[in-house]
PDB file of C-alpha atoms in Angstrom:
ATOM      1  CA  UNK A   1     161.692 -86.845 172.079  1.00  0.00           C
ATOM      2  CA  UNK A   2     162.867 -89.666 173.891  1.00  0.00           C
ATOM      3  CA  UNK A   3     161.075 -92.043 171.404  1.00  0.00           C
ATOM      4  CA  UNK A   4     162.649 -90.380 168.523  1.00  0.00           C
ATOM      5  CA  UNK A   5     165.931 -90.571 169.879  1.00  0.00           C
ATOM      6  CA  UNK A   6     165.560 -94.072 170.872  1.00  0.00           C
ATOM      7  CA  UNK A   7     164.752 -94.891 167.373  1.00  0.00           C
ATOM      8  CA  UNK A   8     168.113 -93.200 166.365  1.00  0.00           C
ATOM      9  CA  UNK A   9     166.974 -89.463 165.137  1.00  0.00           C
ATOM     10  CA  UNK A  10     169.331 -86.803 165.891  1.00  0.00           C
ATOM     11  CA  UNK A  11     167.636 -84.065 167.733  1.00  0.00           C
ATOM     12  CA  UNK A  12     169.511 -80.857 168.615  1.00  0.00           C
ATOM     13  CA  UNK A  13     168.540 -77.946 171.109  1.00  0.00           C
ATOM     14  CA  UNK A  14     167.759 -75.754 167.963  1.00  0.00           C
ATOM     15  CA  UNK A  15     165.155 -78.122 166.832  1.00  0.00           C
ATOM     16  CA  UNK A  16     163.669 -78.221 170.395  1.00  0.00           C
ATOM     17  CA  UNK A  17     163.729 -74.475 170.597  1.00  0.00           C
ATOM     18  CA  UNK A  18     161.558 -74.040 167.802  1.00  0.00           C
ATOM     19  CA  UNK A  19     158.548 -76.245 168.628  1.00  0.00           C
ATOM     20  CA  UNK A  20     155.846 -75.045 171.017  1.00  0.00           C
ATOM     21  CA  UNK A  21     154.782 -76.408 174.129  1.00  0.00           C
ATOM     22  CA  UNK A  22     151.175 -76.058 173.547  1.00  0.00           C
ATOM     23  CA  UNK A  23     148.865 -75.292 170.704  1.00  0.00           C
ATOM     24  CA  UNK A  24     147.849 -71.668 170.325  1.00  0.00           C
ATOM     25  CA  UNK A  25     144.462 -71.610 168.544  1.00  0.00           C
ATOM     26  CA  UNK A  26     141.335 -72.859 169.805  1.00  0.00           C
ATOM     27  CA  UNK A  27     142.654 -74.745 172.732  1.00  0.00           C
ATOM     28  CA  UNK A  28     142.059 -75.344 176.388  1.00  0.00           C
ATOM     29  CA  UNK A  29     145.723 -74.288 177.609  1.00  0.00           C
ATOM     30  CA  UNK A  30     145.843 -76.580 180.486  1.00  0.00           C
ATOM     31  CA  UNK A  31     144.138 -79.583 178.750  1.00  0.00           C
ATOM     32  CA  UNK A  32     140.740 -81.222 179.115  1.00  0.00           C
ATOM     33  CA  UNK A  33     140.373 -83.367 181.891  1.00  0.00           C
ATOM     34  CA  UNK A  34     137.920 -86.171 182.521  1.00  0.00           C
ATOM     35  CA  UNK A  35     136.748 -86.379 186.014  1.00  0.00           C
ATOM     36  CA  UNK A  36     135.994 -90.103 185.733  1.00  0.00           C
ATOM     37  CA  UNK A  37     139.812 -90.943 185.479  1.00  0.00           C
ATOM     38  CA  UNK A  38     140.610 -89.139 188.906  1.00  0.00           C
ATOM     39  CA  UNK A  39     141.784 -92.558 190.171  1.00  0.00           C
ATOM     40  CA  UNK A  40     144.490 -93.050 187.455  1.00  0.00           C
ATOM     41  CA  UNK A  41     147.827 -91.874 188.489  1.00  0.00           C
ATOM     42  CA  UNK A  42     149.866 -89.834 185.890  1.00  0.00           C
ATOM     43  CA  UNK A  43     153.077 -91.222 184.625  1.00  0.00           C
ATOM     44  CA  UNK A  44     156.189 -89.654 186.526  1.00  0.00           C
ATOM     45  CA  UNK A  45     157.258 -86.427 185.349  1.00  0.00           C
ATOM     46  CA  UNK A  46     160.638 -86.644 183.732  1.00  0.00           C
ATOM     47  CA  UNK A  47     161.635 -83.210 182.439  1.00  0.00           C
ATOM     48  CA  UNK A  48     165.238 -83.737 181.627  1.00  0.00           C
ATOM     49  CA  UNK A  49     166.125 -84.897 177.977  1.00  0.00           C
ATOM     50  CA  UNK A  50     169.846 -86.191 178.350  1.00  0.00           C
ATOM     51  CA  UNK A  51     169.436 -87.551 174.888  1.00  0.00           C
ATOM     52  CA  UNK A  52     169.966 -83.653 173.733  1.00  0.00           C
ATOM     53  CA  UNK A  53     173.288 -81.824 174.022  1.00  0.00           C
ATOM     54  CA  UNK A  54     172.223 -78.368 175.194  1.00  0.00           C
ATOM     55  CA  UNK A  55     176.044 -77.133 175.975  1.00  0.00           C
ATOM     56  CA  UNK A  56     175.537 -74.625 173.145  1.00  0.00           C
ATOM     57  CA  UNK A  57     172.263 -72.964 174.045  1.00  0.00           C
ATOM     58  CA  UNK A  58     172.334 -69.762 176.022  1.00  0.00           C
ATOM     59  CA  UNK A  59     169.885 -69.803 178.665  1.00  0.00           C
ATOM     60  CA  UNK A  60     167.411 -66.852 179.459  1.00  0.00           C
ATOM     61  CA  UNK A  61     168.408 -64.983 182.383  1.00  0.00           C
TER      62      UNK A  61
END
């Protein structure tokens, strides 16, 4: 999403609400992890999408 926003694409909260965070068919829900890569550090977790305006979205209770 950040890359698309950086390319000038308009991303709305409604569009984000319609995409799934993970595939639903024939998947390993938590991903596939290779044990030979244990020494590699993952990229920092950065959840906020400051590029998208969420002011019109009703948050679940």
